[in-house]
Amino acid sequence: MDWKRFGFIALIIIVLFGTVVMIGQVKQPPILIITSMLATTIAVATPLTLGALSGVYCERAGVVNIGIEGMMLTAAFFGWLGAIYMFNVFGRDAGLSIALGVFFAILSGLLMALLHAVLSITFKVDQIIGGTVINILAVGLTGFLNRQLFFGKGSVFGGSVPGSPGVLPTIHIPLTEIFTPICGASASCLQNLIAINRVFDQKPIAISAILLVFFSHYVLFNTRWGLRTRAVGEHPKAADTVGINVVKMRYLNVLIGGMFAGLAGAYFTIESVPSFEPLLTNGRGFISLAAMIFGNWTPIGAWAASLVFGASQALLINMQIFRDVIPPQWSFLQESYIVGLTPYILTMFILTGIIGKTTPPAADGVPYEK
Amino acid sequence: MTEANIVLEAKNITKQFPGVLANDRVNFDLRKGEIHALLGENGAGKSTLMNLIYGLHLPDKGEIFVNGKPIEIKSPNDSIAAGIGMVHQHFMLIPVFTVAENVMLGDEVTKRGSLDRATVAAKINEISKQYGLDVDPNALVGDLPVGLQQRVEIVKTLYRNAEIVILDEPTAVLTPQEAEDLFRIMHDLTARGVSIIFITHKLKEVLAVADRITVMRAGHVVNTVPPSETNEAQLANMMVGRQVILTVEKKDHQASGDILKVENLFVRDQRGLETIHNVSFTVRGGEILGIAGVQGNGQTELSEAITGLRAVQSGKVLIDEQDLTDKSPRFMTAAGLAHIPEDRQRHGLVLSYSVADNMALCDYYRPPFSNRGVIQQKALDENARNLISAFDVRTPSPFVNAGKLSGGNQQKVIVARELSRENVKLVIANQPTRGLDVGSIEYIHSEIIKMRDRGVAVLLISAELDEIMALSDRIVVMYRGQIVATVETKQATREQLGLWMAGAHVETA
Ligand SMILES: Nc1ncnc2c1ncn2[C@@H]1O[C@H](COP(=O)(O)OP(=O)(O)OP(=O)(O)O)[C@@H](O)[C@H]1O
Ligand SMILES: [Mg+2]
């Protein structure tokens, strides 16, 4: 990732935040607007970040994965289902049920990834087709099971969704507290600190996503594993000649990618809202892919790009909150369907390569044959 | 000769590929500290034998002994562990990695889980010093010229403490100076007890550096001889199985009007440096103009600019009075340009396409290969069969992927395609015989001369001064992106050309 790209990302985020501050400041102090936008941005970016990381692992190893959307959807469903089963059928307590839900989500992401790996690495099926199979399978499977288990005649739960064990708890990261003494007795300073505090109230998956970004960056560029992963994605034959098992490296990275997509799925039904509906992921797996590309296949870059999408979602939400104070000359911002387009327009804009060309791994999508 | 001297022995090695028996009961041995040259026609099975020893492919039958002990080589891990290192015909380097990363890949040094680049760099520097193999461990491999990339490959084997080093056609891509350097390095290595298998098509080199020479033909070993008991003609005969004419025969040329005109050309390379400064020359119909020069003096950029692969900074390229500056390669091809590119795998072939498809790559959209936008498979096949037999391309069928052919046969596919096209007015041949065996070189040289005699203009770029002198009617010498001399071949001497290539003209002027 070059500085130009990061600069561009920073600029967009500033513009999005600035727009909301300018409009909303008649109602709320800027610091409150900014912190609430930041909180939303980070939350919305969480599944995108994890999805993009999933793509980074797969594609750095040379396997194109457009099945992230399907993996997320599957994981969202099975994570939720697992939590409910544990809670209602096996009578576990809520905390354990939720934790097991996350486990099931990751496991189902892993299994979908295993399918992708078998198709694309062992059977050398076109990887785009393999990914499409995953996406279609996920929609069908989750839709069908959702119906059969909860809504159909004679369904397991008798036509209603049983009570869920709830969602993952919010964790407060006590960073601002450290600065409290600096404020001394200044009331406004303390108020600002309390406002900033909101950003540091995050849920476990959101926090892990950020940690995983830096962890993955380190792994990819500073460890043996990363060097070998990139080697099989760039020039598998060269890796083979120095004794690296190309098939094994590719399999393992696709499986790791599946686990990341699984965790992204868990975000939807176990961290955000404890319910499932068909097609819940709503294209976010594909936006993850766009973030991965714009981030030039690097974890930190992909994260930065995910934040842009998060910020545009925050814009949408805030435009609804400040609907009545939008100045008449900006009235188009009242139309949520226009503002809602922002992430998609940004995606298209970003992928055109105006901000400089991105280069995928040289052997991305090419099956390895000796 | 004692048995203990033999560090590597391959016994009765047999390998069948779909449609080709690439190695047929091959026996081969290597003594400690020797340079054992392996010769053979394109497709004779040299690379295959080496790949089997190195564990990239598994033999169907046969045994391999290292230091007298039988070992089972199932993957390169086993051969590396047994002290075998290999520099492949097509380099196995990752362009986006640094030298240090490429060298350590597969045998990484880590410190608390982190790659220890500093230690590896220090080790590389040590190897560099010991064997005179200068490379910067922190340079990106993609930025290095081929000569240096090859050093990286050799460093890779030494880093793994290889005692047996296989060099598969290492000199094919080197300038004569770089080749001399390599021979010095090879001798340094053997002096330290390393044993080397050296594959090449250049008979002079073989006679100069080898301790023993083994010749292969069609998957068999023909013979093993010491260089003192043989000569070029005999080796060529053994390889090809017939008499080979090692000198080129040609009539005086009948030049007609100018076909290619290059006027005041300026070109930059990918880093934005100006590599061609104000170059002008013409090639007439029925004439072969040779461009002599040490590689890296702008020949690559010049041929790319003339063929539409690289943007021209300023200046003009005219073919038959038509201004074709910065036109697309397709346009140029249609205007009568045939191009044999320098890098066969990058610009010459689609490796994952069949031989037949590759042979129609320039004209697939025109009749007879296409009819109203539909590819005519029959015409493609027929064309391929004709070219395969005319140019003696060794392939099991026209339908195998070009990537499965031996290196020299890949080159023949390109040459066959380019020289057989209709309405060719100009041939730009950049290293046309790189990696070819003597028999094929003879044939391709005679084809190029036939083109000339038909009135086609030929621009020949070659790192082989012998090839330039044998084929060209006129020679220009390039030095640092400029033409520093033009001579009729009849008046040229090797010595004078060599001086110009080294920049003598510029220094004295
Ligand atoms: N991976 C492969 N799959 C199928 N056939 C192959 C493969 N590799 C080599 N061959 C075939 O085996 C034969 C021997 O090839 P090899 O590469 O060993 O020749 P070579 O002696 O190295 O020739 P050159 O001088 O042209 O490099 C050729 O006919 C080639 O087409
Ligand atoms: Mg070969």
mmCIF file of N, CA, C and O in Angstrom, chain B residues 307-345:
data_model
loop_
_atom_site.group_PDB
_atom_site.id
_atom_site.type_symbol
_atom_site.label_atom_id
_atom_site.label_comp_id
_atom_site.label_asym_id
_atom_site.label_seq_id
_atom_site.Cartn_x
_atom_site.Cartn_y
_atom_site.Cartn_z
ATOM 1 N N THR B 307 8.462 -2.808 -32.510
ATOM 2 C CA THR B 307 7.372 -3.760 -32.704
ATOM 3 C C THR B 307 6.085 -3.342 -32.014
ATOM 4 O O THR B 307 5.122 -4.101 -31.989
ATOM 5 N N GLY B 308 6.069 -2.150 -31.432
ATOM 6 C CA GLY B 308 4.830 -1.648 -30.847
ATOM 7 C C GLY B 308 4.579 -2.122 -29.428
ATOM 8 O O GLY B 308 3.491 -1.957 -28.902
ATOM 9 N N LEU B 309 5.574 -2.720 -28.797
ATOM 10 C CA LEU B 309 5.390 -3.196 -27.429
ATOM 11 C C LEU B 309 5.740 -2.127 -26.399
ATOM 12 O O LEU B 309 5.467 -2.278 -25.216
ATOM 13 N N ARG B 310 6.397 -1.068 -26.850
ATOM 14 C CA ARG B 310 6.837 -0.039 -25.918
ATOM 15 C C ARG B 310 6.616 1.324 -26.562
ATOM 16 O O ARG B 310 6.829 1.483 -27.764
ATOM 17 N N ALA B 311 6.178 2.275 -25.762
ATOM 18 C CA ALA B 311 5.887 3.602 -26.295
ATOM 19 C C ALA B 311 7.181 4.302 -26.720
ATOM 20 O O ALA B 311 8.213 4.169 -26.073
ATOM 21 N N VAL B 312 7.087 5.028 -27.805
ATOM 22 C CA VAL B 312 8.227 5.789 -28.308
ATOM 23 C C VAL B 312 8.167 7.187 -27.713
ATOM 24 O O VAL B 312 7.106 7.791 -27.618
ATOM 25 N N GLN B 313 9.314 7.687 -27.251
ATOM 26 C CA GLN B 313 9.350 9.021 -26.673
ATOM 27 C C GLN B 313 9.244 10.072 -27.772
ATOM 28 O O GLN B 313 8.420 10.956 -27.741
ATOM 29 N N SER B 314 10.121 9.955 -28.750
ATOM 30 C CA SER B 314 10.011 10.776 -29.950
ATOM 31 C C SER B 314 10.759 10.059 -31.060
ATOM 32 O O SER B 314 11.516 9.128 -30.811
ATOM 33 N N GLY B 315 10.537 10.510 -32.278
ATOM 34 C CA GLY B 315 11.140 9.843 -33.418
ATOM 35 C C GLY B 315 10.114 9.028 -34.177
ATOM 36 O O GLY B 315 8.934 9.010 -33.817
ATOM 37 N N LYS B 316 10.574 8.379 -35.256
ATOM 38 C CA LYS B 316 9.631 7.703 -36.144
ATOM 39 C C LYS B 316 10.067 6.305 -36.502
ATOM 40 O O LYS B 316 11.251 6.014 -36.594
ATOM 41 N N VAL B 317 9.091 5.436 -36.704
ATOM 42 C CA VAL B 317 9.350 4.099 -37.227
ATOM 43 C C VAL B 317 8.500 3.938 -38.484
ATOM 44 O O VAL B 317 7.275 4.056 -38.424
ATOM 45 N N LEU B 318 9.154 3.736 -39.617
ATOM 46 C CA LEU B 318 8.411 3.562 -40.862
ATOM 47 C C LEU B 318 8.682 2.188 -41.430
ATOM 48 O O LEU B 318 9.833 1.747 -41.489
ATOM 49 N N ILE B 319 7.602 1.512 -41.833
ATOM 50 C CA ILE B 319 7.784 0.244 -42.525
ATOM 51 C C ILE B 319 7.202 0.426 -43.920
ATOM 52 O O ILE B 319 6.017 0.736 -44.060
ATOM 53 N N ASP B 320 8.045 0.265 -44.913
ATOM 54 C CA ASP B 320 7.607 0.417 -46.300
ATOM 55 C C ASP B 320 6.901 1.758 -46.511
ATOM 56 O O ASP B 320 5.790 1.800 -47.030
ATOM 57 N N GLU B 321 7.531 2.815 -46.045
ATOM 58 C CA GLU B 321 7.030 4.193 -46.217
ATOM 59 C C GLU B 321 5.804 4.512 -45.370
ATOM 60 O O GLU B 321 5.284 5.614 -45.423
ATOM 61 N N GLN B 322 5.299 3.540 -44.618
ATOM 62 C CA GLN B 322 4.095 3.789 -43.830
ATOM 63 C C GLN B 322 4.537 4.123 -42.410
ATOM 64 O O GLN B 322 5.336 3.377 -41.825
ATOM 65 N N ASP B 323 4.017 5.228 -41.861
ATOM 66 C CA ASP B 323 4.428 5.615 -40.517
ATOM 67 C C ASP B 323 3.714 4.729 -39.495
ATOM 68 O O ASP B 323 2.504 4.803 -39.330
ATOM 69 N N LEU B 324 4.473 3.887 -38.816
ATOM 70 C CA LEU B 324 3.872 2.945 -37.867
ATOM 71 C C LEU B 324 4.314 3.229 -36.439
ATOM 72 O O LEU B 324 4.223 2.366 -35.572
ATOM 73 N N THR B 325 4.784 4.453 -36.176
ATOM 74 C CA THR B 325 5.236 4.778 -34.831
ATOM 75 C C THR B 325 4.109 4.595 -33.830
ATOM 76 O O THR B 325 2.994 5.091 -34.049
ATOM 77 N N ASP B 326 4.382 3.874 -32.760
ATOM 78 C CA ASP B 326 3.409 3.678 -31.681
ATOM 79 C C ASP B 326 2.097 3.042 -32.125
ATOM 80 O O ASP B 326 1.083 3.226 -31.487
ATOM 81 N N LYS B 327 2.144 2.312 -33.209
ATOM 82 C CA LYS B 327 0.933 1.546 -33.568
ATOM 83 C C LYS B 327 0.916 0.265 -32.738
ATOM 84 O O LYS B 327 1.940 -0.169 -32.208
ATOM 85 N N SER B 328 -0.282 -0.348 -32.657
ATOM 86 C CA SER B 328 -0.381 -1.558 -31.832
ATOM 87 C C SER B 328 0.331 -2.716 -32.525
ATOM 88 O O SER B 328 0.466 -2.722 -33.751
ATOM 89 N N PRO B 329 0.772 -3.704 -31.738
ATOM 90 C CA PRO B 329 1.435 -4.867 -32.354
ATOM 91 C C PRO B 329 0.563 -5.534 -33.423
ATOM 92 O O PRO B 329 1.069 -5.960 -34.451
ATOM 93 N N ARG B 330 -0.735 -5.594 -33.176
ATOM 94 C CA ARG B 330 -1.630 -6.212 -34.169
ATOM 95 C C ARG B 330 -1.537 -5.478 -35.501
ATOM 96 O O ARG B 330 -1.446 -6.073 -36.571
ATOM 97 N N PHE B 331 -1.557 -4.152 -35.415
ATOM 98 C CA PHE B 331 -1.476 -3.313 -36.608
ATOM 99 C C PHE B 331 -0.165 -3.565 -37.348
ATOM 100 O O PHE B 331 -0.127 -3.694 -38.571
ATOM 101 N N MET B 332 0.899 -3.643 -36.572
ATOM 102 C CA MET B 332 2.229 -3.856 -37.153
ATOM 103 C C MET B 332 2.295 -5.216 -37.840
ATOM 104 O O MET B 332 2.844 -5.351 -38.928
ATOM 105 N N THR B 333 1.769 -6.218 -37.160
ATOM 106 C CA THR B 333 1.788 -7.571 -37.724
ATOM 107 C C THR B 333 1.056 -7.570 -39.051
ATOM 108 O O THR B 333 1.512 -8.151 -40.028
ATOM 109 N N ALA B 334 -0.090 -6.895 -39.069
ATOM 110 C CA ALA B 334 -0.879 -6.857 -40.300
ATOM 111 C C ALA B 334 -0.113 -6.131 -41.394
ATOM 112 O O ALA B 334 -0.265 -6.428 -42.577
ATOM 113 N N ALA B 335 0.733 -5.171 -41.006
ATOM 114 C CA ALA B 335 1.480 -4.402 -42.001
ATOM 115 C C ALA B 335 2.701 -5.161 -42.515
ATOM 116 O O ALA B 335 3.447 -4.643 -43.338
ATOM 117 N N GLY B 336 2.915 -6.391 -42.027
ATOM 118 C CA GLY B 336 3.992 -7.192 -42.595
ATOM 119 C C GLY B 336 5.196 -7.371 -41.705
ATOM 120 O O GLY B 336 6.288 -7.659 -42.182
ATOM 121 N N LEU B 337 4.997 -7.198 -40.395
ATOM 122 C CA LEU B 337 6.113 -7.377 -39.467
ATOM 123 C C LEU B 337 6.051 -8.758 -38.823
ATOM 124 O O LEU B 337 5.003 -9.183 -38.363
ATOM 125 N N ALA B 338 7.169 -9.453 -38.832
ATOM 126 C CA ALA B 338 7.274 -10.703 -38.074
ATOM 127 C C ALA B 338 8.259 -10.459 -36.949
ATOM 128 O O ALA B 338 9.290 -9.840 -37.163
ATOM 129 N N HIS B 339 7.910 -10.938 -35.759
ATOM 130 C CA HIS B 339 8.727 -10.598 -34.596
ATOM 131 C C HIS B 339 9.041 -11.853 -33.786
ATOM 132 O O HIS B 339 8.137 -12.543 -33.321
ATOM 133 N N ILE B 340 10.307 -12.130 -33.615
ATOM 134 C CA ILE B 340 10.730 -13.202 -32.705
ATOM 135 C C ILE B 340 11.229 -12.505 -31.450
ATOM 136 O O ILE B 340 12.302 -11.913 -31.457
ATOM 137 N N PRO B 341 10.424 -12.516 -30.385
ATOM 138 C CA PRO B 341 10.776 -11.714 -29.216
ATOM 139 C C PRO B 341 11.891 -12.362 -28.394
ATOM 140 O O PRO B 341 12.157 -13.553 -28.511
ATOM 141 N N GLU B 342 12.506 -11.535 -27.573
ATOM 142 C CA GLU B 342 13.652 -11.973 -26.790
ATOM 143 C C GLU B 342 13.248 -12.983 -25.715
ATOM 144 O O GLU B 342 13.934 -13.978 -25.502
ATOM 145 N N ASP B 343 12.133 -12.695 -25.036
ATOM 146 C CA ASP B 343 11.730 -13.547 -23.929
ATOM 147 C C ASP B 343 10.588 -14.441 -24.400
ATOM 148 O O ASP B 343 9.434 -14.037 -24.452
ATOM 149 N N ARG B 344 10.904 -15.689 -24.721
ATOM 150 C CA ARG B 344 9.897 -16.537 -25.360
ATOM 151 C C ARG B 344 8.689 -16.782 -24.479
ATOM 152 O O ARG B 344 7.571 -16.837 -24.945
ATOM 153 N N GLN B 345 8.920 -16.926 -23.164
ATOM 154 C CA GLN B 345 7.775 -17.265 -22.327
ATOM 155 C C GLN B 345 6.902 -16.061 -22.001
ATOM 156 O O GLN B 345 5.730 -16.202 -21.726
#
